[in-house]
Amino acid sequence: MILRADLHTHSYFSDGQLSPTDLVTAAHAAAITHFALTDHDTLAGLPEARRQAEHLGLRLIDGVELSTQWTRATTKRAVSVHIVGLGMTDSAPLEAVLDVQKDIRARRAEAICEKLEKITKKPAWEAVLALAGGRAEGITRGHIAQWMVDAGIVSKMQQAFDRYLGEGKSAHVPLEWLPMADGVKAILASGGQAVLAHPTRNNLTSTALRHLLIDFKAAGGRAIELPAMNEPPATRGMINRLVKEHEFYVSTASDYHGAHMVWNKLGQVPSLAEGQVGVWELLG
Ligand code: AMP
Ligand code: MN
Ligand code: MN
Ligand code: MN
């Protein structure tokens, strides 16, 4: 059997479209052998995913994608960094952190919607909440961007980020997530491994990325995701060099959210380069 690992995906417990059951079924159909559900700041979809994975005989790794912020020592500037936790065995330490995160997420969503209601003169909150299945703590900017498309305010999700939701734009609400090192520590305390998600999607210069990797490793992070298939070869080359230099394990991931984000396909993951070792080797 060929190993195919997709260790970063979303269900409708965060901003994915599918239920955990349908997602696991689709993963099985896509010939994925090692699969992780990694909803934003919640473990709520895992029991359902586990039932379906056991039913189909698929290896499910418990996962989460934590929103954190990393403050660069030299500039004191905070940037948003996503950390994927994989293979947690006792979720209690992580749940304590997630309780705070869920609160931050719900309050930030309300603040963004309030700004958008003033700007667009359209009622945002109820519709956004409905898109998130009624779970305020699960609302992401993905849902808000989707509402802006549905309401005819923008024609594409990307436009919502470019014009309203991105950093410095009119409906942006500044970061207040937990520090990256605390996120990594909570994952480790729960028996999991911390993986730096989409390392080239944080709008960092290569120097800043180097500093981030040093801090991430110092906090206990041991793996980073390889760039998605649609990223340029030069990006992959840079990550390959950094993986080698810092002796990171690597993870392969689609960051699948559903058919509405046509650029990520479930199970469409890059291959490991020679000498690279998959993070699944660290998971029991
Ligand atoms: P949040 O965690 O609330 O800041 O929301 C971030 C989520 O928004 C990401 O996980 C993506 O799913 C989604 N997202 C970010 N940028 C874009 C984009 N340019 N187009 C569509 N969705 C995006
Ligand atoms: Mn998302
Ligand atoms: Mn992410
Ligand atoms: Mn993600």
mmCIF file of C-alpha atoms and ligand atoms in Angstrom:
data_model
loop_
_atom_site.group_PDB
_atom_site.id
_atom_site.type_symbol
_atom_site.label_atom_id
_atom_site.label_comp_id
_atom_site.label_asym_id
_atom_site.label_seq_id
_atom_site.Cartn_x
_atom_site.Cartn_y
_atom_site.Cartn_z
ATOM 1 C CA MET A 1 0.000 0.000 0.000
ATOM 2 C CA ILE A 2 1.346 3.424 -0.938
ATOM 3 C CA LEU A 3 1.416 5.871 1.945
ATOM 4 C CA ARG A 4 -0.530 9.008 1.241
ATOM 5 C CA ALA A 5 -0.806 11.410 4.149
ATOM 6 C CA ASP A 6 -3.147 14.400 4.212
ATOM 7 C CA LEU A 7 -2.656 15.898 7.651
ATOM 8 C CA HIS A 8 -4.456 19.245 7.449
ATOM 9 C CA THR A 9 -8.171 19.457 6.565
ATOM 10 C CA HIS A 10 -11.338 21.216 7.753
ATOM 11 C CA SER A 11 -14.903 20.086 8.414
ATOM 12 C CA TYR A 12 -17.969 22.208 9.103
ATOM 13 C CA PHE A 13 -16.917 22.352 12.760
ATOM 14 C CA SER A 14 -14.738 25.215 11.483
ATOM 15 C CA ASP A 15 -14.774 26.650 7.957
ATOM 16 C CA GLY A 16 -14.918 23.434 5.934
ATOM 17 C CA GLN A 17 -18.044 22.483 4.017
ATOM 18 C CA LEU A 18 -18.310 18.771 4.792
ATOM 19 C CA SER A 19 -19.372 16.977 7.939
ATOM 20 C CA PRO A 20 -16.574 14.940 9.568
ATOM 21 C CA THR A 21 -18.301 11.770 8.317
ATOM 22 C CA ASP A 22 -18.429 12.970 4.709
ATOM 23 C CA LEU A 23 -14.859 14.280 4.903
ATOM 24 C CA VAL A 24 -13.477 10.951 6.141
ATOM 25 C CA THR A 25 -15.492 9.134 3.473
ATOM 26 C CA ALA A 26 -14.013 11.427 0.812
ATOM 27 C CA ALA A 27 -10.513 10.898 2.222
ATOM 28 C CA HIS A 28 -10.960 7.142 1.989
ATOM 29 C CA ALA A 29 -12.192 7.477 -1.600
ATOM 30 C CA ALA A 30 -9.117 9.615 -2.414
ATOM 31 C CA ALA A 31 -6.853 6.720 -1.293
ATOM 32 C CA ILE A 32 -5.504 8.651 1.690
ATOM 33 C CA THR A 33 -3.901 6.274 4.200
ATOM 34 C CA HIS A 34 -3.025 8.734 7.006
ATOM 35 C CA PHE A 35 -5.619 11.419 7.588
ATOM 36 C CA ALA A 36 -5.992 14.254 10.084
ATOM 37 C CA LEU A 37 -8.980 16.499 10.726
ATOM 38 C CA THR A 38 -7.558 19.839 11.888
ATOM 39 C CA ASP A 39 -10.393 22.288 12.455
ATOM 40 C CA HIS A 40 -9.521 25.836 13.535
ATOM 41 C CA ASP A 41 -9.251 25.997 17.333
ATOM 42 C CA THR A 42 -11.588 23.093 18.061
ATOM 43 C CA LEU A 43 -11.523 19.319 18.575
ATOM 44 C CA ALA A 44 -15.317 19.078 18.334
ATOM 45 C CA GLY A 45 -15.428 17.172 15.021
ATOM 46 C CA LEU A 46 -13.034 14.413 16.093
ATOM 47 C CA PRO A 47 -15.423 11.906 17.743
ATOM 48 C CA GLU A 48 -17.602 11.798 14.625
ATOM 49 C CA ALA A 49 -14.547 11.533 12.351
ATOM 50 C CA ARG A 50 -13.202 8.694 14.523
ATOM 51 C CA ARG A 51 -16.419 6.680 14.183
ATOM 52 C CA GLN A 52 -16.354 6.912 10.404
ATOM 53 C CA ALA A 53 -12.597 6.225 10.168
ATOM 54 C CA GLU A 54 -13.015 3.069 12.231
ATOM 55 C CA HIS A 55 -15.942 2.045 10.052
ATOM 56 C CA LEU A 56 -13.833 2.430 6.878
ATOM 57 C CA GLY A 57 -10.504 1.233 8.295
ATOM 58 C CA LEU A 58 -8.700 4.530 7.690
ATOM 59 C CA ARG A 59 -5.928 5.734 9.986
ATOM 60 C CA LEU A 60 -7.230 8.930 11.633
ATOM 61 C CA ILE A 61 -4.825 11.171 13.505
ATOM 62 C CA ASP A 62 -6.459 13.578 15.966
ATOM 63 C CA GLY A 63 -5.680 17.107 14.864
ATOM 64 C CA VAL A 64 -6.276 20.813 15.372
ATOM 65 C CA GLU A 65 -5.143 24.040 13.700
ATOM 66 C CA LEU A 66 -4.327 26.630 16.337
ATOM 67 C CA SER A 67 -4.395 30.347 15.572
ATOM 68 C CA THR A 68 -1.426 31.926 17.301
ATOM 69 C CA GLN A 69 0.651 35.035 17.052
ATOM 70 C CA TRP A 70 4.386 35.231 16.810
ATOM 71 C CA THR A 71 6.186 38.375 17.858
ATOM 72 C CA ARG A 72 9.511 38.860 16.160
ATOM 73 C CA ALA A 73 12.112 39.786 18.772
ATOM 74 C CA THR A 74 13.935 42.313 16.606
ATOM 75 C CA THR A 75 10.931 44.280 15.342
ATOM 76 C CA LYS A 76 8.335 43.521 18.079
ATOM 77 C CA ARG A 77 5.844 43.090 15.255
ATOM 78 C CA ALA A 78 3.192 40.398 15.799
ATOM 79 C CA VAL A 79 2.161 38.189 12.901
ATOM 80 C CA SER A 80 -0.482 35.509 12.712
ATOM 81 C CA VAL A 81 0.927 31.967 12.569
ATOM 82 C CA HIS A 82 -1.067 28.744 12.337
ATOM 83 C CA ILE A 83 0.190 25.682 14.202
ATOM 84 C CA VAL A 84 -1.208 22.241 13.449
ATOM 85 C CA GLY A 85 -1.294 19.823 16.394
ATOM 86 C CA LEU A 86 -1.271 16.121 15.547
ATOM 87 C CA GLY A 87 -1.694 12.927 17.544
ATOM 88 C CA MET A 88 -2.816 14.335 20.881
ATOM 89 C CA THR A 89 -3.362 11.568 23.429
ATOM 90 C CA ASP A 90 -4.766 13.575 26.364
ATOM 91 C CA SER A 91 -6.566 16.653 25.138
ATOM 92 C CA ALA A 92 -7.066 18.295 28.574
ATOM 93 C CA PRO A 93 -4.134 20.782 28.438
ATOM 94 C CA LEU A 94 -5.084 21.759 24.916
ATOM 95 C CA GLU A 95 -8.775 22.139 25.778
ATOM 96 C CA ALA A 96 -7.861 24.725 28.414
ATOM 97 C CA VAL A 97 -6.207 26.839 25.709
ATOM 98 C CA LEU A 98 -9.034 26.206 23.234
ATOM 99 C CA ASP A 99 -11.639 27.510 25.687
ATOM 100 C CA VAL A 100 -9.894 30.884 25.581
ATOM 101 C CA GLN A 101 -9.399 30.735 21.804
ATOM 102 C CA LYS A 102 -13.095 30.034 21.176
ATOM 103 C CA ASP A 103 -14.013 33.092 23.177
ATOM 104 C CA ILE A 104 -11.516 35.251 21.266
ATOM 105 C CA ARG A 105 -12.850 33.903 17.964
ATOM 106 C CA ALA A 106 -16.499 34.622 18.805
ATOM 107 C CA ARG A 107 -15.754 38.152 20.025
ATOM 108 C CA ARG A 108 -13.542 38.948 17.048
ATOM 109 C CA ALA A 109 -16.250 37.713 14.641
ATOM 110 C CA GLU A 110 -18.791 40.000 16.290
ATOM 111 C CA ALA A 111 -16.422 42.960 16.052
ATOM 112 C CA ILE A 112 -15.725 42.303 12.347
ATOM 113 C CA CYS A 113 -19.449 41.956 11.600
ATOM 114 C CA GLU A 114 -20.196 45.190 13.448
ATOM 115 C CA LYS A 115 -17.653 47.014 11.291
ATOM 116 C CA LEU A 116 -19.057 45.434 8.132
ATOM 117 C CA GLU A 117 -22.624 46.354 9.051
ATOM 118 C CA LYS A 118 -21.569 49.996 9.373
ATOM 119 C CA ILE A 119 -19.662 49.921 6.083
ATOM 120 C CA THR A 120 -22.110 47.931 3.959
ATOM 121 C CA LYS A 121 -25.415 48.834 5.707
ATOM 122 C CA LYS A 122 -26.345 45.140 5.449
ATOM 123 C CA PRO A 123 -27.117 42.817 8.368
ATOM 124 C CA ALA A 124 -24.101 40.527 8.628
ATOM 125 C CA TRP A 125 -24.203 38.747 11.969
ATOM 126 C CA GLU A 126 -27.174 36.376 11.656
ATOM 127 C CA ALA A 127 -26.171 35.270 8.176
ATOM 128 C CA VAL A 128 -22.519 34.712 9.137
ATOM 129 C CA LEU A 129 -23.565 32.788 12.238
ATOM 130 C CA ALA A 130 -25.817 30.581 10.106
ATOM 131 C CA LEU A 131 -22.917 29.853 7.722
ATOM 132 C CA ALA A 132 -20.925 28.642 10.746
ATOM 133 C CA GLY A 133 -23.711 26.250 11.714
ATOM 134 C CA GLY A 134 -24.811 28.476 14.585
ATOM 135 C CA ARG A 135 -21.470 28.082 16.409
ATOM 136 C CA ALA A 136 -20.146 31.596 17.080
ATOM 137 C CA GLU A 137 -16.883 30.134 18.413
ATOM 138 C CA GLY A 138 -16.305 28.502 15.022
ATOM 139 C CA ILE A 139 -16.687 31.611 12.836
ATOM 140 C CA THR A 140 -13.637 32.324 10.675
ATOM 141 C CA ARG A 141 -12.955 35.083 8.194
ATOM 142 C CA GLY A 142 -13.652 32.365 5.601
ATOM 143 C CA HIS A 143 -17.329 32.393 6.652
ATOM 144 C CA ILE A 144 -17.412 36.175 6.650
ATOM 145 C CA ALA A 145 -15.871 36.279 3.165
ATOM 146 C CA GLN A 146 -18.459 33.738 2.009
ATOM 147 C CA TRP A 147 -21.271 35.943 3.351
ATOM 148 C CA MET A 148 -19.817 38.921 1.460
ATOM 149 C CA VAL A 149 -19.949 36.888 -1.753
ATOM 150 C CA ASP A 150 -23.504 35.672 -1.026
ATOM 151 C CA ALA A 151 -24.645 39.226 -0.215
ATOM 152 C CA GLY A 152 -23.209 40.534 -3.482
ATOM 153 C CA ILE A 153 -20.730 42.854 -1.765
ATOM 154 C CA VAL A 154 -17.767 41.203 -3.486
ATOM 155 C CA SER A 155 -17.599 38.773 -6.387
ATOM 156 C CA LYS A 156 -14.922 36.449 -4.948
ATOM 157 C CA MET A 157 -13.687 35.485 -1.474
ATOM 158 C CA GLN A 158 -10.228 36.823 -2.284
ATOM 159 C CA GLN A 159 -11.760 40.258 -2.903
ATOM 160 C CA ALA A 160 -13.285 40.202 0.597
ATOM 161 C CA PHE A 161 -9.798 39.723 2.058
ATOM 162 C CA ASP A 162 -8.180 42.273 -0.264
ATOM 163 C CA ARG A 163 -10.762 44.991 0.386
ATOM 164 C CA TYR A 164 -12.155 44.421 3.886
ATOM 165 C CA LEU A 165 -10.764 41.543 5.968
ATOM 166 C CA GLY A 166 -7.014 41.584 5.378
ATOM 167 C CA GLU A 167 -4.556 43.300 7.684
ATOM 168 C CA GLY A 168 -4.951 47.076 7.591
ATOM 169 C CA LYS A 169 -8.255 46.934 5.667
ATOM 170 C CA SER A 170 -11.479 48.583 6.794
ATOM 171 C CA ALA A 171 -13.038 45.639 8.649
ATOM 172 C CA HIS A 172 -9.824 44.160 10.004
ATOM 173 C CA VAL A 173 -9.734 43.496 13.727
ATOM 174 C CA PRO A 174 -6.204 43.261 15.119
ATOM 175 C CA LEU A 175 -4.789 39.985 16.388
ATOM 176 C CA GLU A 176 -5.206 38.811 19.915
ATOM 177 C CA TRP A 177 -4.438 35.098 19.627
ATOM 178 C CA LEU A 178 -2.251 33.238 22.068
ATOM 179 C CA PRO A 179 1.536 33.423 21.685
ATOM 180 C CA MET A 180 2.949 30.808 19.311
ATOM 181 C CA ALA A 181 5.197 29.227 21.950
ATOM 182 C CA ASP A 182 2.213 28.733 24.292
ATOM 183 C CA GLY A 183 0.283 27.022 21.492
ATOM 184 C CA VAL A 184 3.187 24.670 20.782
ATOM 185 C CA LYS A 185 3.548 23.905 24.490
ATOM 186 C CA ALA A 186 -0.167 23.114 24.888
ATOM 187 C CA ILE A 187 0.031 20.645 21.985
ATOM 188 C CA LEU A 188 3.118 18.959 23.450
ATOM 189 C CA ALA A 189 1.519 18.831 26.922
ATOM 190 C CA SER A 190 -1.380 16.949 25.302
ATOM 191 C CA GLY A 191 1.017 14.372 23.883
ATOM 192 C CA GLY A 192 0.895 15.719 20.325
ATOM 193 C CA GLN A 193 3.405 17.016 17.802
ATOM 194 C CA ALA A 194 3.379 20.648 16.657
ATOM 195 C CA VAL A 195 3.643 21.344 12.929
ATOM 196 C CA LEU A 196 4.132 24.793 11.426
ATOM 197 C CA ALA A 197 1.257 25.153 8.926
ATOM 198 C CA HIS A 198 1.694 26.590 5.400
ATOM 199 C CA PRO A 199 5.056 28.255 6.268
ATOM 200 C CA THR A 200 5.160 30.288 3.062
ATOM 201 C CA ARG A 201 1.662 31.704 3.419
ATOM 202 C CA ASN A 202 2.366 34.115 6.270
ATOM 203 C CA ASN A 203 3.620 36.994 4.119
ATOM 204 C CA LEU A 204 7.035 36.808 5.764
ATOM 205 C CA THR A 205 10.368 37.655 4.187
ATOM 206 C CA SER A 206 12.796 34.727 4.065
ATOM 207 C CA THR A 207 14.774 36.295 6.911
ATOM 208 C CA ALA A 208 11.655 36.596 9.069
ATOM 209 C CA LEU A 209 10.750 32.994 8.229
ATOM 210 C CA ARG A 210 14.181 31.870 9.426
ATOM 211 C CA HIS A 211 13.648 33.647 12.738
ATOM 212 C CA LEU A 212 10.188 32.117 13.033
ATOM 213 C CA LEU A 213 11.600 28.624 12.482
ATOM 214 C CA ILE A 214 14.253 29.153 15.140
ATOM 215 C CA ASP A 215 11.628 30.306 17.673
ATOM 216 C CA PHE A 216 9.251 27.502 16.674
ATOM 217 C CA LYS A 217 11.953 24.882 17.195
ATOM 218 C CA ALA A 218 13.016 26.431 20.514
ATOM 219 C CA ALA A 219 9.388 26.138 21.693
ATOM 220 C CA GLY A 220 9.402 22.405 20.875
ATOM 221 C CA GLY A 221 8.071 22.335 17.294
ATOM 222 C CA ARG A 222 9.630 19.529 15.254
ATOM 223 C CA ALA A 223 7.855 19.551 11.893
ATOM 224 C CA ILE A 224 6.753 21.887 9.123
ATOM 225 C CA GLU A 225 4.361 21.470 6.232
ATOM 226 C CA LEU A 226 5.695 21.214 2.713
ATOM 227 C CA PRO A 227 4.263 23.895 0.381
ATOM 228 C CA ALA A 228 1.090 22.932 -1.467
ATOM 229 C CA MET A 229 1.285 21.584 -5.004
ATOM 230 C CA ASN A 230 0.203 24.901 -6.535
ATOM 231 C CA GLU A 231 3.071 26.891 -5.002
ATOM 232 C CA PRO A 232 6.089 27.716 -7.198
ATOM 233 C CA PRO A 233 9.082 25.323 -7.338
ATOM 234 C CA ALA A 234 11.354 28.033 -5.909
ATOM 235 C CA THR A 235 9.202 28.116 -2.769
ATOM 236 C CA ARG A 236 9.536 24.362 -2.382
ATOM 237 C CA GLY A 237 13.300 24.682 -2.887
ATOM 238 C CA MET A 238 13.569 27.230 -0.099
ATOM 239 C CA ILE A 239 11.535 25.064 2.282
ATOM 240 C CA ASN A 240 13.628 22.009 1.386
ATOM 241 C CA ARG A 241 16.771 23.920 2.371
ATOM 242 C CA LEU A 242 15.244 25.096 5.650
ATOM 243 C CA VAL A 243 13.994 21.583 6.494
ATOM 244 C CA LYS A 244 17.506 20.249 6.023
ATOM 245 C CA GLU A 245 19.219 23.074 7.884
ATOM 246 C CA HIS A 246 16.928 22.878 10.946
ATOM 247 C CA GLU A 247 16.397 19.080 10.767
ATOM 248 C CA PHE A 248 12.634 19.307 10.710
ATOM 249 C CA TYR A 249 10.288 16.420 10.040
ATOM 250 C CA VAL A 250 7.845 17.280 7.254
ATOM 251 C CA SER A 251 4.089 17.058 6.935
ATOM 252 C CA THR A 252 2.048 16.783 3.747
ATOM 253 C CA ALA A 253 -1.284 18.523 3.647
ATOM 254 C CA SER A 254 -3.975 19.832 1.334
ATOM 255 C CA ASP A 255 -5.636 22.271 3.808
ATOM 256 C CA TYR A 256 -8.875 21.111 2.205
ATOM 257 C CA HIS A 257 -12.002 23.154 3.037
ATOM 258 C CA GLY A 258 -14.463 21.936 0.387
ATOM 259 C CA ALA A 259 -15.196 22.233 -3.300
ATOM 260 C CA HIS A 260 -15.740 26.015 -3.011
ATOM 261 C CA MET A 261 -11.986 26.544 -2.629
ATOM 262 C CA VAL A 262 -11.018 25.032 -5.940
ATOM 263 C CA TRP A 263 -7.285 25.422 -5.349
ATOM 264 C CA ASN A 264 -7.063 22.812 -2.549
ATOM 265 C CA LYS A 265 -8.057 19.269 -3.434
ATOM 266 C CA LEU A 266 -8.345 16.553 -0.818
ATOM 267 C CA GLY A 267 -5.336 14.225 -0.928
ATOM 268 C CA GLN A 268 -3.469 16.362 -3.436
ATOM 269 C CA VAL A 269 -0.206 16.555 -1.520
ATOM 270 C CA PRO A 270 3.465 16.997 -2.471
ATOM 271 C CA SER A 271 5.973 14.133 -2.356
ATOM 272 C CA LEU A 272 8.829 14.104 0.117
ATOM 273 C CA ALA A 273 12.278 14.994 -1.207
ATOM 274 C CA GLU A 274 15.163 12.610 -0.607
ATOM 275 C CA GLY A 275 16.236 12.584 3.036
ATOM 276 C CA GLN A 276 12.975 14.089 4.315
ATOM 277 C CA VAL A 277 11.122 12.165 7.026
ATOM 278 C CA GLY A 278 7.355 12.340 7.509
ATOM 279 C CA VAL A 279 5.999 13.621 10.820
ATOM 280 C CA TRP A 280 3.848 10.457 10.966
ATOM 281 C CA GLU A 281 7.071 8.642 11.995
ATOM 282 C CA LEU A 282 6.853 10.576 15.291
ATOM 283 C CA LEU A 283 3.239 9.617 15.955
ATOM 284 C CA GLY A 284 2.547 6.469 17.941
HETATM 285 P P1 AMP B 1 -9.425 33.327 10.588
HETATM 286 O O1 AMP B 1 -8.828 32.109 11.245
HETATM 287 O O2 AMP B 1 -10.756 33.675 11.138
HETATM 288 O O3 AMP B 1 -8.475 34.477 10.524
HETATM 289 O O4 AMP B 1 -9.763 32.926 9.101
HETATM 290 C C1 AMP B 1 -8.769 32.463 8.266
HETATM 291 C C2 AMP B 1 -9.410 31.526 7.248
HETATM 292 O O5 AMP B 1 -9.925 32.277 6.176
HETATM 293 C C3 AMP B 1 -8.374 30.598 6.650
HETATM 294 O O6 AMP B 1 -8.277 29.428 7.375
HETATM 295 C C4 AMP B 1 -8.924 30.335 5.269
HETATM 296 O O7 AMP B 1 -9.790 29.250 5.313
HETATM 297 C C5 AMP B 1 -9.714 31.555 4.966
HETATM 298 N N1 AMP B 1 -8.957 32.434 4.044
HETATM 299 C C6 AMP B 1 -7.852 33.139 4.305
HETATM 300 N N2 AMP B 1 -7.459 33.835 3.229
HETATM 301 C C7 AMP B 1 -8.340 33.550 2.246
HETATM 302 C C8 AMP B 1 -8.503 33.951 0.902
HETATM 303 N N3 AMP B 1 -7.663 34.807 0.340
HETATM 304 N N4 AMP B 1 -9.546 33.445 0.201
HETATM 305 C C9 AMP B 1 -10.402 32.593 0.782
HETATM 306 N N5 AMP B 1 -10.311 32.176 2.045
HETATM 307 C C10 AMP B 1 -9.303 32.640 2.776
HETATM 308 MN MN MN B 2 -9.799 27.888 7.164
HETATM 309 MN MN MN B 3 -4.216 28.042 8.263
HETATM 310 MN MN MN B 4 -6.200 25.208 7.536
#
